[in-house]
Amino acid sequence: SWESEKMQTPKQPLQVHHKHQTDLSAWRKGGRIDPEKSVQNHQSPNDQKNFNKQDSLEEALNYFEKVQDRVSLKKNSVLQKHLTAVESIALQRGLPPEGFGVLLNVALSGKLADTVNTRLLKSLIPASVIPEDSVVSSVSWLCVSKCSGNTQLLFLKWLITVFDFIDHKEQIHALYGFFFSFLQDEKMCPYVCHLLYLLTRKESVKPFRIRKLLDLQAKMGVQPHLQALLSLYKLFCPELVTITLPGKMKAYFKNSEGPWKAAINALRQRNQENSPAPQPLFLGTAQPQSRKRKWNSQLIIPASSKTKNNLEEDREKNHVDLYGTNESFPVEQLQTFSQLLQNIHRLEFPSQMGSVLTNPLLLHYMNCVKDESVSLRLYYWMGQTLQEECTWCVADSYQYETEFKDFLENVYKAECFLQEGFSSCEEFLYKSLPLWDGFSCRSQVLRLVSWIPLSNFSEMKSQLYDPLAQLFFTSSLYFKCSVIESLKELLQNWLNWHVSHLDSESDSEVHSLNTTLSGLVNVVAELIHFVGWISTVALHLENNSTLMLYFILDFYETVCDIYLKYNLPLLIMPPAGVFYPALLSMDSVSLNQLCYIMYRYRTNLVAAKENELSKKKILPFKFSSQTYQEYNQYIIAMVGCLWTSSAFQKDTHPQGLRMDDELLKKTRVQEFKTSFNIVYHPAMMGYAVLFLQQAWPDDTTFNFSLIKGKKWNWYLEYLYAQGLRGLKVFIESSISRVSQASHSKA
C-alpha cells in the first residue's frame, strides 16, 4: 500500500547545519533574517540566550531523530534533558516548522513510552506554520499501529486544534478515505468525524460512505458528530442522503483543544506584548509569524498547496487555464471582483472559515451563491468560537476582551454586508444574555441583537426580551438608550427583510416561521409592544428624560410608517406612557418629533381606510377599530392642547388630561386652559419670547396675549421658519382651518 511504502522509505536525516541554522535563526528572531547579520548580532546577552535555546533545540531534535530502541524515561537523564528542553522552548517560543516532522515521527513510532509520547505531542505548539509533509508522514505511522490508542486519539485532537496552521492541505485531502476507516473505533469516532468535517469536499461524498455513516448511526444511535457529517453530505449531494435530519444543533463535536489552545494563546499574548503593533497571521510559506487567535480580525486566507512563486509561474505559462478549467479555483488567488465573477462556479472556500468574515469578495460569494455547505461550516465554526471565547461565559478570559470585541465587530460588519444575521450568533445571544453584565462588549452585543433573525415570539420572549428587560431596568440611562436604539434597528432589519421577500418566488428563501404573513405581523407587533412597555417604565424611572424620550420617539418614527413604507398591514399607536410625556415635554425637539409621528400615523391610517373602502387594499388585512379610536383620542388631546386650549375638557383617553374645572382652579394657575397651546407650552415659550422681541422690540413686558388674530398666523410662520417641520405638517393636516387656508394658498 501507499502508506506502507511511505513507511519503508528511509527518512532523510535532519539537516541542522547551514540551511536550518538560518531557519532556526528566523524562528529565534520571529522572522527571516540574513545569516551574515545573525553572526554580527551574536554578541548581545539576549541573542546569546537565544542561541543557547537554538542549540538545545537542535540537540534535542538530533537526539529524537536518532532514537532507535525503546528508552525508559526514568533511567535516561539524556532523554529527560532533551524532553524538558522541547517542552520549555515550545511553551516559551513555539516550535519552528522543521521540528514537527521529527517529533511527530518519534511520538507515533512507538519507540518511546506512552508517557514520553504524550508529553511530546502536548509540546507541538507552532510558532508559525506546520509543514503538510510532516503531518502526512506522521499519519503513515497509524497504518502499522505502532503507537497506543490513547496516543492516536491525542494525535487526532492535536490535528484538529492546529488544522489552520498546516500550510497546505492537498495531500491531507488525499488521505480522506484513510481517516474515514477509523470511524469503526467508537473512542476515535467523534474526533474522526470532526476532522472529516473539516476536510469534506463535494467529491468526498460517496454512496458507500453514506451507507457506512447510516450503519454507524443505527449501531450507536443518533450521535451529534455523525449528524454533522451526514448534514454536510446532504448539503453537497441531497439526492444521495434521503433521510430526514434534525435542524442545526448547538454543538456538533466534543472539545478537542487539549492543552494546545491555552499554550498558543499565551504565546500569542507574549508576542503581542513584545510587539508594538499587532502582527497579522500568515498561514502561507512566505512569512511565518507567531500565531494569533484563529478568529482574529487580521486573518489571512491559508495558502494552497503551491508556493507563491509557483503560482506566478503558472499564471504566466497558462493564463487561460486559470479561468477556463473545471478545477477548483484557489481562494488565495482571488484578488478582484472580476476574478470572482469569472470563477464563482468553481471557487473553493478555505478550511479557515474565520478568513471569510473580513474578505469582501468571499462575502459577495456568500451573498450571490446560496451554498449551504459554506453556511453550515460557517455556522459550526462561528457557534463554536463564540461559545468558547465569550469573555463573560468562560472563566479567566477577560484578558482577551479587546480581541473578542474585535471579533464581534467583524461578525457584525459581515452581517451588515450580507444584510442578514447568522443563526449561530442568534443562539449565542440567547445563551449568553442571561449571564451578561451589560457592560462587557456592550456596543458589540447590542449591535448583534439588531441582526437577530425572525423567530417565534415565545422563544424570543424567554431568551431575548426577558433577560434584556432585567438588564434594562437596572442599568444606566445610556444603556437604556442603547437598547432602544438596538431594538429600533432590529425592527428596521425585519421590515427590510419583509420588503426584500415580498416578490420572492422561492419558498426556500423564506424563513420557516414566516411562510404566512400573519406570523410576521405577530412577531413584529410583539416587538413593538415590548418596546412600548419598557419605554413607559423607563420614562418613569428616568423622570421623563429628554434623551430617553428622543430614542423612544425615534423608534416610533419607524413604527408609524410601517403600512406605507414597508407594505406590512400593521399600525400600533404608542402607549399613553410615551405619548403624554412627549406631548407635555419641556423640549421642543420632542414635541416636534411627536407632531411628525402623529402626522405619519394619520397618513398611513387614511391610506388604509381608502384602500379598504375602494377595495384596492395593499394587503388583505384590516386595522382594528381600536387603532382608529386610540388615534382619534390622541389627536383630540393634541389639538386641545396646542390649538383650541380645551384638552382638560375634551381629552377622552382613560390616561389623558381630562380634569374638572374645580380641581384645576385649586392649582391657582390663572390661565390654565391655555397652559399648553403653542404660545404658552413650556417647550414653545422660548420661541414666543423671541417672537415678541422681534415683533414689539420696545415692549419689555412679554405680553403673550398679544399673539392672537393675524399675529397668531405670523407666529405660526415664525415657528415654521425655525425648522419645526413636524409641527407644521401636523397643524396643516389636523387643523381644518389651517389646512383649508394652506390649500387655497397653494
PDB file of C-alpha atoms in Angstrom, residues 442-713:
ATOM      1  CA  ARG A 442     -21.765  46.418  25.253  1.00  0.00           C
ATOM      2  CA  SER A 443     -21.938  48.154  21.882  1.00  0.00           C
ATOM      3  CA  GLN A 444     -20.922  44.975  20.017  1.00  0.00           C
ATOM      4  CA  VAL A 445     -23.538  42.792  21.733  1.00  0.00           C
ATOM      5  CA  LEU A 446     -26.334  45.291  21.185  1.00  0.00           C
ATOM      6  CA  ARG A 447     -25.351  45.632  17.529  1.00  0.00           C
ATOM      7  CA  LEU A 448     -25.577  41.871  17.151  1.00  0.00           C
ATOM      8  CA  VAL A 449     -29.029  41.961  18.748  1.00  0.00           C
ATOM      9  CA  SER A 450     -30.169  44.172  15.875  1.00  0.00           C
ATOM     10  CA  TRP A 451     -29.492  41.316  13.407  1.00  0.00           C
ATOM     11  CA  ILE A 452     -31.327  38.506  15.216  1.00  0.00           C
ATOM     12  CA  PRO A 453     -33.376  36.656  12.573  1.00  0.00           C
ATOM     13  CA  LEU A 454     -37.145  36.424  12.843  1.00  0.00           C
ATOM     14  CA  SER A 455     -38.279  33.619  15.108  1.00  0.00           C
ATOM     15  CA  ASN A 456     -41.171  32.504  17.269  1.00  0.00           C
ATOM     16  CA  PHE A 457     -42.296  35.090  19.843  1.00  0.00           C
ATOM     17  CA  SER A 458     -42.437  32.694  22.783  1.00  0.00           C
ATOM     18  CA  GLU A 459     -38.798  31.766  22.135  1.00  0.00           C
ATOM     19  CA  MET A 460     -37.758  35.414  21.797  1.00  0.00           C
ATOM     20  CA  LYS A 461     -39.647  36.413  24.938  1.00  0.00           C
ATOM     21  CA  SER A 462     -37.894  33.913  27.179  1.00  0.00           C
ATOM     22  CA  GLN A 463     -34.443  34.096  25.567  1.00  0.00           C
ATOM     23  CA  LEU A 464     -34.188  37.727  24.434  1.00  0.00           C
ATOM     24  CA  TYR A 465     -36.848  40.045  25.854  1.00  0.00           C
ATOM     25  CA  ASP A 466     -36.856  38.785  29.450  1.00  0.00           C
ATOM     26  CA  PRO A 467     -33.064  38.893  30.084  1.00  0.00           C
ATOM     27  CA  LEU A 468     -32.810  42.179  28.185  1.00  0.00           C
ATOM     28  CA  ALA A 469     -35.596  43.714  30.287  1.00  0.00           C
ATOM     29  CA  GLN A 470     -33.873  42.735  33.548  1.00  0.00           C
ATOM     30  CA  LEU A 471     -30.691  44.481  32.454  1.00  0.00           C
ATOM     31  CA  PHE A 472     -32.639  47.414  31.016  1.00  0.00           C
ATOM     32  CA  PHE A 473     -34.456  48.334  34.218  1.00  0.00           C
ATOM     33  CA  THR A 474     -31.380  48.055  36.423  1.00  0.00           C
ATOM     34  CA  SER A 475     -28.861  49.858  34.191  1.00  0.00           C
ATOM     35  CA  SER A 476     -27.934  53.441  33.440  1.00  0.00           C
ATOM     36  CA  LEU A 477     -29.804  55.911  31.259  1.00  0.00           C
ATOM     37  CA  TYR A 478     -27.241  55.486  28.477  1.00  0.00           C
ATOM     38  CA  PHE A 479     -27.646  51.714  28.469  1.00  0.00           C
ATOM     39  CA  LYS A 480     -31.416  52.128  28.199  1.00  0.00           C
ATOM     40  CA  CYS A 481     -30.987  54.457  25.212  1.00  0.00           C
ATOM     41  CA  SER A 482     -28.618  51.950  23.575  1.00  0.00           C
ATOM     42  CA  VAL A 483     -31.122  49.117  23.988  1.00  0.00           C
ATOM     43  CA  ILE A 484     -33.946  51.170  22.433  1.00  0.00           C
ATOM     44  CA  GLU A 485     -31.656  52.092  19.521  1.00  0.00           C
ATOM     45  CA  SER A 486     -30.699  48.431  19.018  1.00  0.00           C
ATOM     46  CA  LEU A 487     -34.340  47.304  19.030  1.00  0.00           C
ATOM     47  CA  LYS A 488     -35.188  50.032  16.510  1.00  0.00           C
ATOM     48  CA  GLU A 489     -32.511  48.681  14.171  1.00  0.00           C
ATOM     49  CA  LEU A 490     -33.826  45.143  14.775  1.00  0.00           C
ATOM     50  CA  LEU A 491     -37.296  46.272  13.725  1.00  0.00           C
ATOM     51  CA  GLN A 492     -35.933  48.005  10.617  1.00  0.00           C
ATOM     52  CA  ASN A 493     -33.954  44.903   9.635  1.00  0.00           C
ATOM     53  CA  TRP A 494     -37.044  42.719   9.966  1.00  0.00           C
ATOM     54  CA  LEU A 495     -39.101  45.145   7.900  1.00  0.00           C
ATOM     55  CA  ASN A 496     -36.393  45.392   5.232  1.00  0.00           C
ATOM     56  CA  TRP A 497     -36.274  41.596   5.134  1.00  0.00           C
ATOM     57  CA  HIS A 498     -40.029  41.556   4.570  1.00  0.00           C
ATOM     58  CA  VAL A 499     -39.818  44.067   1.710  1.00  0.00           C
ATOM     59  CA  SER A 500     -36.996  42.153   0.026  1.00  0.00           C
ATOM     60  CA  HIS A 501     -39.001  38.900   0.202  1.00  0.00           C
ATOM     61  CA  LEU A 502     -42.332  40.310  -0.969  1.00  0.00           C
ATOM     62  CA  ASP A 503     -41.690  39.316  -4.581  1.00  0.00           C
ATOM     63  CA  SER A 504     -39.704  36.188  -3.788  1.00  0.00           C
ATOM     64  CA  GLU A 505     -40.978  33.180  -5.667  1.00  0.00           C
ATOM     65  CA  SER A 506     -38.831  30.645  -3.882  1.00  0.00           C
ATOM     66  CA  ASP A 507     -40.281  29.244  -0.674  1.00  0.00           C
ATOM     67  CA  SER A 508     -36.838  28.056   0.377  1.00  0.00           C
ATOM     68  CA  GLU A 509     -35.706  31.658   0.730  1.00  0.00           C
ATOM     69  CA  VAL A 510     -38.450  32.460   3.211  1.00  0.00           C
ATOM     70  CA  HIS A 511     -37.835  31.924   6.900  1.00  0.00           C
ATOM     71  CA  SER A 512     -39.673  28.877   8.217  1.00  0.00           C
ATOM     72  CA  LEU A 513     -41.750  30.988  10.600  1.00  0.00           C
ATOM     73  CA  ASN A 514     -42.835  33.497   8.001  1.00  0.00           C
ATOM     74  CA  THR A 515     -44.394  31.380   5.301  1.00  0.00           C
ATOM     75  CA  THR A 516     -47.561  33.234   6.317  1.00  0.00           C
ATOM     76  CA  LEU A 517     -47.894  36.971   6.613  1.00  0.00           C
ATOM     77  CA  SER A 518     -49.720  36.693   9.913  1.00  0.00           C
ATOM     78  CA  GLY A 519     -46.639  35.123  11.511  1.00  0.00           C
ATOM     79  CA  LEU A 520     -44.529  38.135  10.579  1.00  0.00           C
ATOM     80  CA  VAL A 521     -47.219  40.592  11.712  1.00  0.00           C
ATOM     81  CA  ASN A 522     -47.496  38.887  15.106  1.00  0.00           C
ATOM     82  CA  VAL A 523     -43.743  38.838  15.767  1.00  0.00           C
ATOM     83  CA  VAL A 524     -43.296  42.480  14.725  1.00  0.00           C
ATOM     84  CA  ALA A 525     -46.313  43.520  16.828  1.00  0.00           C
ATOM     85  CA  GLU A 526     -44.884  41.796  19.903  1.00  0.00           C
ATOM     86  CA  LEU A 527     -41.567  43.595  19.470  1.00  0.00           C
ATOM     87  CA  ILE A 528     -43.370  46.963  19.272  1.00  0.00           C
ATOM     88  CA  HIS A 529     -45.463  46.148  22.354  1.00  0.00           C
ATOM     89  CA  PHE A 530     -42.307  45.114  24.230  1.00  0.00           C
ATOM     90  CA  VAL A 531     -40.566  48.394  23.397  1.00  0.00           C
ATOM     91  CA  GLY A 532     -43.689  50.314  24.390  1.00  0.00           C
ATOM     92  CA  TRP A 533     -43.748  48.591  27.764  1.00  0.00           C
ATOM     93  CA  ILE A 534     -40.067  49.104  28.634  1.00  0.00           C
ATOM     94  CA  SER A 535     -40.236  52.691  27.327  1.00  0.00           C
ATOM     95  CA  THR A 536     -43.139  53.541  29.630  1.00  0.00           C
ATOM     96  CA  VAL A 537     -41.293  52.141  32.656  1.00  0.00           C
ATOM     97  CA  ALA A 538     -38.005  53.774  31.616  1.00  0.00           C
ATOM     98  CA  LEU A 539     -39.550  57.245  31.342  1.00  0.00           C
ATOM     99  CA  HIS A 540     -40.968  56.822  34.814  1.00  0.00           C
ATOM    100  CA  LEU A 541     -37.627  55.646  36.213  1.00  0.00           C
ATOM    101  CA  GLU A 542     -35.624  58.384  34.475  1.00  0.00           C
ATOM    102  CA  ASN A 543     -38.025  61.260  35.286  1.00  0.00           C
ATOM    103  CA  ASN A 544     -39.087  61.674  31.638  1.00  0.00           C
ATOM    104  CA  SER A 545     -35.514  62.227  30.470  1.00  0.00           C
ATOM    105  CA  THR A 546     -35.340  64.207  27.233  1.00  0.00           C
ATOM    106  CA  LEU A 547     -32.536  61.972  25.946  1.00  0.00           C
ATOM    107  CA  MET A 548     -34.553  58.848  26.681  1.00  0.00           C
ATOM    108  CA  LEU A 549     -37.604  60.353  25.011  1.00  0.00           C
ATOM    109  CA  TYR A 550     -35.630  61.160  21.868  1.00  0.00           C
ATOM    110  CA  PHE A 551     -34.620  57.496  21.346  1.00  0.00           C
ATOM    111  CA  ILE A 552     -38.145  56.263  22.081  1.00  0.00           C
ATOM    112  CA  LEU A 553     -39.736  58.669  19.602  1.00  0.00           C
ATOM    113  CA  ASP A 554     -37.073  57.731  17.054  1.00  0.00           C
ATOM    114  CA  PHE A 555     -38.300  54.127  17.375  1.00  0.00           C
ATOM    115  CA  TYR A 556     -41.895  55.216  16.780  1.00  0.00           C
ATOM    116  CA  GLU A 557     -40.870  57.158  13.679  1.00  0.00           C
ATOM    117  CA  THR A 558     -40.276  53.731  12.148  1.00  0.00           C
ATOM    118  CA  VAL A 559     -43.453  52.232  13.629  1.00  0.00           C
ATOM    119  CA  CYS A 560     -45.770  54.962  12.332  1.00  0.00           C
ATOM    120  CA  ASP A 561     -44.805  54.308   8.675  1.00  0.00           C
ATOM    121  CA  ILE A 562     -44.902  50.506   8.614  1.00  0.00           C
ATOM    122  CA  TYR A 563     -48.017  50.295   6.436  1.00  0.00           C
ATOM    123  CA  LEU A 564     -46.975  52.583   3.577  1.00  0.00           C
ATOM    124  CA  LYS A 565     -43.182  52.344   3.694  1.00  0.00           C
ATOM    125  CA  TYR A 566     -42.816  48.603   4.341  1.00  0.00           C
ATOM    126  CA  ASN A 567     -46.098  47.199   2.922  1.00  0.00           C
ATOM    127  CA  LEU A 568     -46.961  45.498   6.199  1.00  0.00           C
ATOM    128  CA  PRO A 569     -50.581  45.717   7.403  1.00  0.00           C
ATOM    129  CA  LEU A 570     -49.746  46.813  10.925  1.00  0.00           C
ATOM    130  CA  LEU A 571     -50.040  50.061  12.854  1.00  0.00           C
ATOM    131  CA  ILE A 572     -49.629  50.249  16.612  1.00  0.00           C
ATOM    132  CA  MET A 573     -50.020  53.518  18.487  1.00  0.00           C
ATOM    133  CA  PRO A 574     -47.507  54.418  21.211  1.00  0.00           C
ATOM    134  CA  PRO A 575     -48.743  53.738  24.754  1.00  0.00           C
ATOM    135  CA  ALA A 576     -50.099  56.621  26.827  1.00  0.00           C
ATOM    136  CA  GLY A 577     -46.957  56.400  28.971  1.00  0.00           C
ATOM    137  CA  VAL A 578     -44.971  57.548  25.927  1.00  0.00           C
ATOM    138  CA  PHE A 579     -47.474  59.831  24.199  1.00  0.00           C
ATOM    139  CA  TYR A 580     -48.332  62.135  27.101  1.00  0.00           C
ATOM    140  CA  PRO A 581     -44.748  62.672  28.361  1.00  0.00           C
ATOM    141  CA  ALA A 582     -43.859  63.669  24.781  1.00  0.00           C
ATOM    142  CA  LEU A 583     -46.893  65.969  24.472  1.00  0.00           C
ATOM    143  CA  LEU A 584     -46.076  67.718  27.752  1.00  0.00           C
ATOM    144  CA  SER A 585     -42.302  67.684  27.265  1.00  0.00           C
ATOM    145  CA  MET A 586     -40.235  70.729  28.156  1.00  0.00           C
ATOM    146  CA  ASP A 587     -38.180  70.217  24.984  1.00  0.00           C
ATOM    147  CA  SER A 588     -39.329  71.493  21.593  1.00  0.00           C
ATOM    148  CA  VAL A 589     -37.442  68.732  19.752  1.00  0.00           C
ATOM    149  CA  SER A 590     -39.543  66.025  21.443  1.00  0.00           C
ATOM    150  CA  LEU A 591     -42.780  67.913  20.758  1.00  0.00           C
ATOM    151  CA  ASN A 592     -41.808  68.417  17.129  1.00  0.00           C
ATOM    152  CA  GLN A 593     -40.968  64.708  16.821  1.00  0.00           C
ATOM    153  CA  LEU A 594     -44.347  63.753  18.257  1.00  0.00           C
ATOM    154  CA  CYS A 595     -46.142  66.046  15.820  1.00  0.00           C
ATOM    155  CA  TYR A 596     -44.374  64.461  12.858  1.00  0.00           C
ATOM    156  CA  ILE A 597     -45.129  60.938  14.144  1.00  0.00           C
ATOM    157  CA  MET A 598     -48.851  61.726  14.531  1.00  0.00           C
ATOM    158  CA  TYR A 599     -48.881  63.216  11.026  1.00  0.00           C
ATOM    159  CA  ARG A 600     -47.439  59.971   9.600  1.00  0.00           C
ATOM    160  CA  TYR A 601     -49.904  57.873  11.596  1.00  0.00           C
ATOM    161  CA  ARG A 602     -52.699  59.918  10.036  1.00  0.00           C
ATOM    162  CA  THR A 603     -51.262  59.461   6.533  1.00  0.00           C
ATOM    163  CA  ASN A 604     -50.989  55.679   6.969  1.00  0.00           C
ATOM    164  CA  LEU A 605     -54.437  55.294   8.529  1.00  0.00           C
ATOM    165  CA  VAL A 606     -56.092  57.420   5.834  1.00  0.00           C
ATOM    166  CA  ALA A 607     -54.382  55.327   3.136  1.00  0.00           C
ATOM    167  CA  ALA A 608     -55.512  52.108   4.818  1.00  0.00           C
ATOM    168  CA  LYS A 609     -59.111  53.346   5.109  1.00  0.00           C
ATOM    169  CA  GLU A 610     -59.156  54.485   1.471  1.00  0.00           C
ATOM    170  CA  ASN A 611     -57.799  51.151   0.284  1.00  0.00           C
ATOM    171  CA  GLU A 612     -60.358  49.339   2.397  1.00  0.00           C
ATOM    172  CA  LEU A 613     -63.272  51.392   1.042  1.00  0.00           C
ATOM    173  CA  SER A 614     -62.117  51.233  -2.562  1.00  0.00           C
ATOM    174  CA  LYS A 615     -61.265  47.529  -2.255  1.00  0.00           C
ATOM    175  CA  LYS A 616     -57.771  48.232  -3.535  1.00  0.00           C
ATOM    176  CA  LYS A 617     -56.047  47.068  -0.427  1.00  0.00           C
ATOM    177  CA  ILE A 618     -52.284  46.702  -0.355  1.00  0.00           C
ATOM    178  CA  LEU A 619     -52.642  43.562   1.759  1.00  0.00           C
ATOM    179  CA  PRO A 620     -55.677  41.520   2.835  1.00  0.00           C
ATOM    180  CA  PHE A 621     -55.744  42.791   6.428  1.00  0.00           C
ATOM    181  CA  LYS A 622     -57.930  45.337   8.207  1.00  0.00           C
ATOM    182  CA  PHE A 623     -56.819  47.512  11.100  1.00  0.00           C
ATOM    183  CA  SER A 624     -58.882  47.101  14.229  1.00  0.00           C
ATOM    184  CA  SER A 625     -61.328  49.819  15.213  1.00  0.00           C
ATOM    185  CA  GLN A 626     -59.321  50.183  18.437  1.00  0.00           C
ATOM    186  CA  THR A 627     -56.370  51.580  16.451  1.00  0.00           C
ATOM    187  CA  TYR A 628     -58.557  54.288  14.882  1.00  0.00           C
ATOM    188  CA  GLN A 629     -60.188  55.023  18.239  1.00  0.00           C
ATOM    189  CA  GLU A 630     -56.829  55.393  20.009  1.00  0.00           C
ATOM    190  CA  TYR A 631     -55.518  57.657  17.253  1.00  0.00           C
ATOM    191  CA  ASN A 632     -58.607  59.875  17.486  1.00  0.00           C
ATOM    192  CA  GLN A 633     -58.218  60.155  21.253  1.00  0.00           C
ATOM    193  CA  TYR A 634     -54.608  61.259  20.879  1.00  0.00           C
ATOM    194  CA  ILE A 635     -55.489  63.771  18.149  1.00  0.00           C
ATOM    195  CA  ILE A 636     -58.230  65.321  20.320  1.00  0.00           C
ATOM    196  CA  ALA A 637     -55.712  65.678  23.161  1.00  0.00           C
ATOM    197  CA  MET A 638     -53.028  67.218  20.908  1.00  0.00           C
ATOM    198  CA  VAL A 639     -55.349  69.669  19.162  1.00  0.00           C
ATOM    199  CA  GLY A 640     -56.929  70.525  22.519  1.00  0.00           C
ATOM    200  CA  CYS A 641     -53.501  71.295  23.977  1.00  0.00           C
ATOM    201  CA  LEU A 642     -51.736  73.046  21.124  1.00  0.00           C
ATOM    202  CA  TRP A 643     -54.595  74.804  19.340  1.00  0.00           C
ATOM    203  CA  THR A 644     -58.056  75.015  20.939  1.00  0.00           C
ATOM    204  CA  SER A 645     -56.918  75.135  24.606  1.00  0.00           C
ATOM    205  CA  SER A 646     -59.559  72.553  25.528  1.00  0.00           C
ATOM    206  CA  ALA A 647     -57.534  69.468  26.422  1.00  0.00           C
ATOM    207  CA  PHE A 648     -58.640  69.471  30.055  1.00  0.00           C
ATOM    208  CA  GLN A 649     -62.258  69.388  28.960  1.00  0.00           C
ATOM    209  CA  LYS A 650     -62.249  67.202  25.820  1.00  0.00           C
ATOM    210  CA  ASP A 651     -59.483  64.632  26.300  1.00  0.00           C
ATOM    211  CA  THR A 652     -61.293  61.251  26.390  1.00  0.00           C
ATOM    212  CA  HIS A 653     -58.334  58.911  26.843  1.00  0.00           C
ATOM    213  CA  PRO A 654     -58.507  56.929  30.132  1.00  0.00           C
ATOM    214  CA  GLN A 655     -54.981  58.074  30.999  1.00  0.00           C
ATOM    215  CA  GLY A 656     -55.431  61.515  29.482  1.00  0.00           C
ATOM    216  CA  LEU A 657     -55.518  65.128  30.711  1.00  0.00           C
ATOM    217  CA  ARG A 658     -59.224  65.499  31.432  1.00  0.00           C
ATOM    218  CA  MET A 659     -59.816  67.256  34.781  1.00  0.00           C
ATOM    219  CA  ASP A 660     -62.700  69.078  36.420  1.00  0.00           C
ATOM    220  CA  ASP A 661     -62.563  72.872  36.488  1.00  0.00           C
ATOM    221  CA  GLU A 662     -62.814  72.838  40.278  1.00  0.00           C
ATOM    222  CA  LEU A 663     -59.647  70.761  40.539  1.00  0.00           C
ATOM    223  CA  LEU A 664     -57.859  72.994  38.020  1.00  0.00           C
ATOM    224  CA  LYS A 665     -58.783  76.133  39.963  1.00  0.00           C
ATOM    225  CA  LYS A 666     -57.097  74.711  43.040  1.00  0.00           C
ATOM    226  CA  THR A 667     -53.794  74.823  41.125  1.00  0.00           C
ATOM    227  CA  ARG A 668     -54.078  78.670  41.239  1.00  0.00           C
ATOM    228  CA  VAL A 669     -52.907  78.909  37.626  1.00  0.00           C
ATOM    229  CA  GLN A 670     -54.826  81.864  36.216  1.00  0.00           C
ATOM    230  CA  GLU A 671     -54.991  80.849  32.539  1.00  0.00           C
ATOM    231  CA  PHE A 672     -54.942  77.091  32.979  1.00  0.00           C
ATOM    232  CA  LYS A 673     -56.914  76.461  29.773  1.00  0.00           C
ATOM    233  CA  THR A 674     -54.177  77.942  27.561  1.00  0.00           C
ATOM    234  CA  SER A 675     -51.280  76.444  29.514  1.00  0.00           C
ATOM    235  CA  PHE A 676     -50.279  74.068  26.723  1.00  0.00           C
ATOM    236  CA  ASN A 677     -51.093  75.848  23.472  1.00  0.00           C
ATOM    237  CA  ILE A 678     -48.341  76.745  21.008  1.00  0.00           C
ATOM    238  CA  VAL A 679     -47.690  80.044  22.819  1.00  0.00           C
ATOM    239  CA  TYR A 680     -47.720  79.011  26.496  1.00  0.00           C
ATOM    240  CA  HIS A 681     -46.499  75.419  26.140  1.00  0.00           C
ATOM    241  CA  PRO A 682     -43.247  75.032  28.169  1.00  0.00           C
ATOM    242  CA  ALA A 683     -41.482  73.673  25.070  1.00  0.00           C
ATOM    243  CA  MET A 684     -42.656  76.625  22.909  1.00  0.00           C
ATOM    244  CA  MET A 685     -42.430  79.565  25.301  1.00  0.00           C
ATOM    245  CA  GLY A 686     -38.843  80.318  24.293  1.00  0.00           C
ATOM    246  CA  TYR A 687     -39.962  80.769  20.683  1.00  0.00           C
ATOM    247  CA  ALA A 688     -42.831  83.004  21.845  1.00  0.00           C
ATOM    248  CA  VAL A 689     -40.399  85.267  23.759  1.00  0.00           C
ATOM    249  CA  LEU A 690     -38.121  85.618  20.715  1.00  0.00           C
ATOM    250  CA  PHE A 691     -41.123  86.360  18.506  1.00  0.00           C
ATOM    251  CA  LEU A 692     -42.331  89.103  20.861  1.00  0.00           C
ATOM    252  CA  GLN A 693     -38.855  90.653  20.918  1.00  0.00           C
ATOM    253  CA  GLN A 694     -38.847  90.844  17.123  1.00  0.00           C
ATOM    254  CA  ALA A 695     -42.476  91.950  16.701  1.00  0.00           C
ATOM    255  CA  TRP A 696     -42.503  94.503  19.582  1.00  0.00           C
ATOM    256  CA  PRO A 697     -38.849  95.348  20.298  1.00  0.00           C
ATOM    257  CA  ASP A 698     -39.804  98.232  22.640  1.00  0.00           C
ATOM    258  CA  ASP A 699     -42.166  96.137  24.777  1.00  0.00           C
ATOM    259  CA  THR A 700     -40.337  94.541  27.721  1.00  0.00           C
ATOM    260  CA  THR A 701     -43.422  93.132  29.464  1.00  0.00           C
ATOM    261  CA  PHE A 702     -43.576  89.973  27.330  1.00  0.00           C
ATOM    262  CA  ASN A 703     -47.341  90.126  26.976  1.00  0.00           C
ATOM    263  CA  PHE A 704     -48.149  86.765  25.363  1.00  0.00           C
ATOM    264  CA  SER A 705     -51.807  87.735  24.966  1.00  0.00           C
ATOM    265  CA  LEU A 706     -50.699  89.950  22.067  1.00  0.00           C
ATOM    266  CA  ILE A 707     -50.179  86.821  19.943  1.00  0.00           C
ATOM    267  CA  LYS A 708     -53.683  86.439  18.536  1.00  0.00           C
ATOM    268  CA  GLY A 709     -55.593  87.051  15.338  1.00  0.00           C
ATOM    269  CA  LYS A 710     -53.259  87.992  12.477  1.00  0.00           C
ATOM    270  CA  LYS A 711     -50.322  87.932  14.887  1.00  0.00           C
ATOM    271  CA  TRP A 712     -51.152  84.260  15.608  1.00  0.00           C
ATOM    272  CA  ASN A 713     -50.655  83.444  11.920  1.00  0.00           C
TER     273      ASN A 713
END
